[in-house]
Amino acid sequence: MASKSKNKGSRFEYKIRDLLNGLYDSQEFARTPGSGAIMGRSNFSKRSGLSAAAQDTLGADLICPAWFPYSIEAKNYADKPAFHTIIHGFDITLDGWLGETVFDAKNFKKIPLLFFNTTRKGSYVAVPEILAKELTLVNSLIYRDFRIIGMAQFSENSQVFKEKAFELLQPILDWMDASSHCEALEVMQTAKADKKKAAKVKPTTVVATSE
């Protein structure tokens, strides 16, 4: 039986799927089977032998049509991230989410977008600053090389996200390769994945035998 937190996360992914399909009058956005876990993050090596279409399908939390070249992660937590740490410094939870988003976006050559919801605090989107400069924003928060905006502002700028995507795709890919913040996020993500893998390795039991 799925945990309550997993079910909550799945509901948020469906919410983002429905939002995107509504904004773009589409039925092409869909939730990824396994919520991006099949090939995203630490499972990226499993892409060998798969077609480009299959890789796109299994790489992030949402499947996006070819005309929307974004790698989307969706996170839903009751009390994370801690907003006072975002304002005054770096938040470990948000860094982890951004690390996953950047990792997948770089590997699949797409633009990273992180949607996240915090209970009683609202829903937000972390957008690369290069793209955020093209948006019409009233309130936003700069965090590392990203801009955090409200869901309403994402909706209001939805056509900009679509129209500017291919124009800004290569500059954003270049930015991810050069950014010290993106490098730091990737290092954190790699360390997290390695720790997770190590925890799954069962110690070898040595059985003593009499000669």
CSV table of C-alpha atoms in Angstrom, one decimal:
chain,number,residue,atom,x,y,z
A,1,MET,CA,0.0,0.0,0.0
A,2,ALA,CA,1.3,3.4,-1.0
A,3,SER,CA,2.2,5.8,1.8
A,4,LYS,CA,0.2,8.9,2.5
A,5,SER,CA,3.2,11.1,1.5
A,6,LYS,CA,3.6,9.3,-1.8
A,7,ASN,CA,-0.1,9.6,-2.6
A,8,LYS,CA,0.1,13.3,-1.7
A,9,GLY,CA,3.1,13.7,-4.1
A,10,SER,CA,1.2,11.8,-6.9
A,11,ARG,CA,-1.8,14.1,-6.5
A,12,PHE,CA,0.4,17.2,-6.9
A,13,GLU,CA,2.0,15.7,-10.1
A,14,TYR,CA,-1.5,15.1,-11.5
A,15,LYS,CA,-2.4,18.7,-10.5
A,16,ILE,CA,0.6,20.1,-12.5
A,17,ARG,CA,-0.3,17.8,-15.4
A,18,ASP,CA,-3.9,19.1,-15.5
A,19,LEU,CA,-2.6,22.7,-15.1
A,20,LEU,CA,-0.3,22.4,-18.1
A,21,ASN,CA,-2.9,20.7,-20.3
A,22,GLY,CA,-5.4,23.4,-19.4
A,23,LEU,CA,-3.0,26.3,-20.0
A,24,TYR,CA,-1.9,24.9,-23.4
A,25,ASP,CA,-5.2,23.4,-24.5
A,26,SER,CA,-3.5,20.0,-24.7
A,27,GLN,CA,-3.8,16.4,-23.7
A,28,GLU,CA,-0.1,15.7,-24.2
A,29,PHE,CA,1.2,16.3,-20.7
A,30,ALA,CA,1.2,13.2,-18.5
A,31,ARG,CA,2.5,11.9,-15.3
A,32,THR,CA,5.6,9.7,-15.8
A,33,PRO,CA,5.2,6.0,-14.8
A,34,GLY,CA,7.2,5.6,-11.5
A,35,SER,CA,7.2,9.4,-11.1
A,36,GLY,CA,10.6,9.9,-12.9
A,37,ALA,CA,12.3,7.2,-10.8
A,38,ILE,CA,12.7,4.8,-13.7
A,39,MET,CA,15.5,6.8,-15.5
A,40,GLY,CA,15.8,10.1,-13.7
A,41,ARG,CA,18.4,10.9,-11.0
A,42,SER,CA,20.5,7.9,-10.0
A,43,ASN,CA,18.9,5.6,-12.6
A,44,PHE,CA,20.1,7.6,-15.6
A,45,SER,CA,22.5,4.8,-16.6
A,46,LYS,CA,19.4,2.6,-17.5
A,47,ARG,CA,18.9,4.7,-20.6
A,48,SER,CA,21.3,2.5,-22.6
A,49,GLY,CA,19.4,0.9,-25.6
A,50,LEU,CA,16.3,3.0,-25.2
A,51,SER,CA,15.0,5.2,-27.9
A,52,ALA,CA,15.1,9.0,-27.5
A,53,ALA,CA,11.3,9.0,-27.1
A,54,ALA,CA,11.5,6.4,-24.3
A,55,GLN,CA,14.2,8.4,-22.6
A,56,ASP,CA,12.1,11.5,-22.7
A,57,THR,CA,9.2,9.6,-21.3
A,58,LEU,CA,11.0,8.1,-18.4
A,59,GLY,CA,13.3,10.9,-17.4
A,60,ALA,CA,11.4,13.3,-15.1
A,61,ASP,CA,8.2,13.5,-13.1
A,62,LEU,CA,6.1,14.7,-16.1
A,63,ILE,CA,6.0,13.8,-19.7
A,64,CYS,CA,6.1,16.9,-21.8
A,65,PRO,CA,5.4,17.2,-25.6
A,66,ALA,CA,8.2,17.9,-28.0
A,67,TRP,CA,7.2,21.6,-28.3
A,68,PHE,CA,7.7,22.1,-24.6
A,69,PRO,CA,11.4,21.2,-23.9
A,70,TYR,CA,11.3,21.3,-20.1
A,71,SER,CA,12.4,18.7,-17.5
A,72,ILE,CA,9.8,19.0,-14.7
A,73,GLU,CA,10.0,17.8,-11.1
A,74,ALA,CA,7.1,18.2,-8.8
A,75,LYS,CA,7.4,18.1,-5.0
A,76,ASN,CA,4.7,18.2,-2.4
A,77,TYR,CA,5.6,18.4,1.4
A,78,ALA,CA,3.7,19.6,4.5
A,79,ASP,CA,6.5,21.7,6.0
A,80,LYS,CA,9.4,21.9,3.5
A,81,PRO,CA,11.2,23.9,2.4
A,82,ALA,CA,11.8,26.2,5.3
A,83,PHE,CA,11.1,29.7,3.9
A,84,HIS,CA,13.3,31.6,6.4
A,85,THR,CA,16.3,29.6,5.2
A,86,ILE,CA,15.5,30.4,1.5
A,87,ILE,CA,15.4,34.1,2.3
A,88,HIS,CA,18.5,34.2,4.5
A,89,GLY,CA,20.7,31.5,3.0
A,90,PHE,CA,20.4,28.0,1.4
A,91,ASP,CA,17.8,25.3,2.3
A,92,ILE,CA,19.0,21.7,2.1
A,93,THR,CA,15.6,20.4,1.0
A,94,LEU,CA,15.2,22.9,-1.8
A,95,ASP,CA,18.8,22.3,-2.8
A,96,GLY,CA,18.1,18.6,-3.1
A,97,TRP,CA,15.1,19.2,-5.3
A,98,LEU,CA,16.9,21.6,-7.5
A,99,GLY,CA,19.8,19.1,-7.7
A,100,GLU,CA,17.5,16.4,-9.1
A,101,THR,CA,15.9,18.9,-11.5
A,102,VAL,CA,19.2,20.1,-12.9
A,103,PHE,CA,20.7,16.6,-13.1
A,104,ASP,CA,17.8,15.4,-15.2
A,105,ALA,CA,17.6,18.5,-17.3
A,106,LYS,CA,21.3,18.4,-18.2
A,107,ASN,CA,21.2,14.7,-19.1
A,108,PHE,CA,18.1,15.1,-21.3
A,109,LYS,CA,19.1,18.5,-22.7
A,110,LYS,CA,16.1,20.3,-21.5
A,111,ILE,CA,15.2,23.4,-19.4
A,112,PRO,CA,14.8,22.6,-15.6
A,113,LEU,CA,11.5,23.6,-13.9
A,114,LEU,CA,10.8,22.7,-10.3
A,115,PHE,CA,7.2,22.9,-9.1
A,116,PHE,CA,6.7,22.5,-5.3
A,117,ASN,CA,3.9,22.9,-2.8
A,118,THR,CA,4.1,23.5,0.9
A,119,THR,CA,1.0,23.0,2.9
A,120,ARG,CA,-0.6,26.3,4.0
A,121,LYS,CA,2.2,28.2,2.3
A,122,GLY,CA,1.3,27.8,-1.3
A,123,SER,CA,2.6,26.4,-4.6
A,124,TYR,CA,5.6,27.8,-6.4
A,125,VAL,CA,7.9,27.3,-9.4
A,126,ALA,CA,11.7,27.6,-9.5
A,127,VAL,CA,12.7,29.0,-12.9
A,128,PRO,CA,16.2,29.5,-14.2
A,129,GLU,CA,17.1,33.2,-13.9
A,130,ILE,CA,17.9,33.4,-17.7
A,131,LEU,CA,14.3,32.5,-18.4
A,132,ALA,CA,12.8,34.5,-15.5
A,133,LYS,CA,14.2,37.7,-17.0
A,134,GLU,CA,11.8,37.2,-19.9
A,135,LEU,CA,8.7,37.0,-17.5
A,136,THR,CA,6.4,39.7,-16.3
A,137,LEU,CA,6.7,39.4,-12.5
A,138,VAL,CA,5.3,41.3,-9.6
A,139,ASN,CA,6.8,39.3,-6.7
A,140,SER,CA,9.6,36.8,-6.9
A,141,LEU,CA,12.5,35.5,-4.9
A,142,ILE,CA,16.0,35.0,-6.2
A,143,TYR,CA,17.6,31.7,-5.0
A,144,ARG,CA,21.0,30.7,-6.3
A,145,ASP,CA,20.6,31.0,-10.1
A,146,PHE,CA,16.9,30.5,-10.0
A,147,ARG,CA,13.8,32.7,-9.5
A,148,ILE,CA,11.0,31.4,-7.3
A,149,ILE,CA,7.6,32.5,-8.5
A,150,GLY,CA,4.0,31.8,-7.5
A,151,MET,CA,1.8,29.4,-9.5
A,152,ALA,CA,-0.4,32.3,-10.6
A,153,GLN,CA,2.5,34.1,-12.1
A,154,PHE,CA,3.5,30.9,-13.9
A,155,SER,CA,0.0,30.7,-15.4
A,156,GLU,CA,0.0,34.4,-16.4
A,157,ASN,CA,3.4,33.9,-18.2
A,158,SER,CA,2.5,30.5,-19.7
A,159,GLN,CA,2.8,31.7,-23.3
A,160,VAL,CA,6.3,33.2,-22.6
A,161,PHE,CA,7.4,29.8,-21.3
A,162,LYS,CA,6.3,28.2,-24.5
A,163,GLU,CA,7.4,30.9,-27.0
A,164,LYS,CA,10.9,31.5,-25.4
A,165,ALA,CA,11.7,27.8,-24.8
A,166,PHE,CA,13.7,27.0,-27.9
A,167,GLU,CA,15.3,30.4,-28.1
A,168,LEU,CA,16.7,30.0,-24.6
A,169,LEU,CA,17.3,26.3,-24.5
A,170,GLN,CA,21.0,26.4,-25.6
A,171,PRO,CA,21.9,29.4,-23.4
A,172,ILE,CA,20.3,27.5,-20.4
A,173,LEU,CA,22.2,24.3,-21.3
A,174,ASP,CA,25.4,26.4,-21.4
A,175,TRP,CA,24.5,28.0,-18.1
A,176,MET,CA,24.0,24.7,-16.4
A,177,ASP,CA,27.4,23.5,-17.6
A,178,ALA,CA,29.2,26.7,-16.4
A,179,SER,CA,27.2,27.6,-13.2
A,180,SER,CA,29.0,27.0,-9.9
A,181,HIS,CA,25.6,26.8,-8.3
A,182,CYS,CA,24.5,24.1,-10.7
A,183,GLU,CA,27.8,22.3,-10.1
A,184,ALA,CA,27.2,22.4,-6.3
A,185,LEU,CA,23.7,21.1,-6.7
A,186,GLU,CA,24.9,18.2,-8.8
A,187,VAL,CA,27.6,17.3,-6.3
A,188,MET,CA,24.9,17.2,-3.6
A,189,GLN,CA,22.7,15.1,-5.7
A,190,THR,CA,25.4,12.7,-6.7
A,191,ALA,CA,26.5,12.3,-3.0
A,192,LYS,CA,22.8,11.6,-2.1
A,193,ALA,CA,22.5,9.0,-4.8
A,194,ASP,CA,25.7,7.3,-3.8
A,195,LYS,CA,24.6,7.2,-0.2
A,196,LYS,CA,21.3,5.7,-1.2
A,197,LYS,CA,23.0,3.0,-3.3
A,198,ALA,CA,25.5,2.2,-0.5
A,199,ALA,CA,22.6,1.7,2.0
A,200,LYS,CA,21.0,-0.9,-0.3
A,201,VAL,CA,24.2,-3.0,-0.5
A,202,LYS,CA,23.9,-5.8,2.0
A,203,PRO,CA,27.1,-6.7,3.9
A,204,THR,CA,28.6,-10.1,2.9
A,205,THR,CA,28.1,-12.7,5.6
A,206,VAL,CA,31.2,-14.9,6.1
A,207,VAL,CA,30.2,-18.4,7.3
A,208,ALA,CA,32.9,-20.2,9.2
A,209,THR,CA,33.5,-23.8,8.3
A,210,SER,CA,35.5,-26.5,10.1
A,211,GLU,CA,38.2,-28.2,8.2
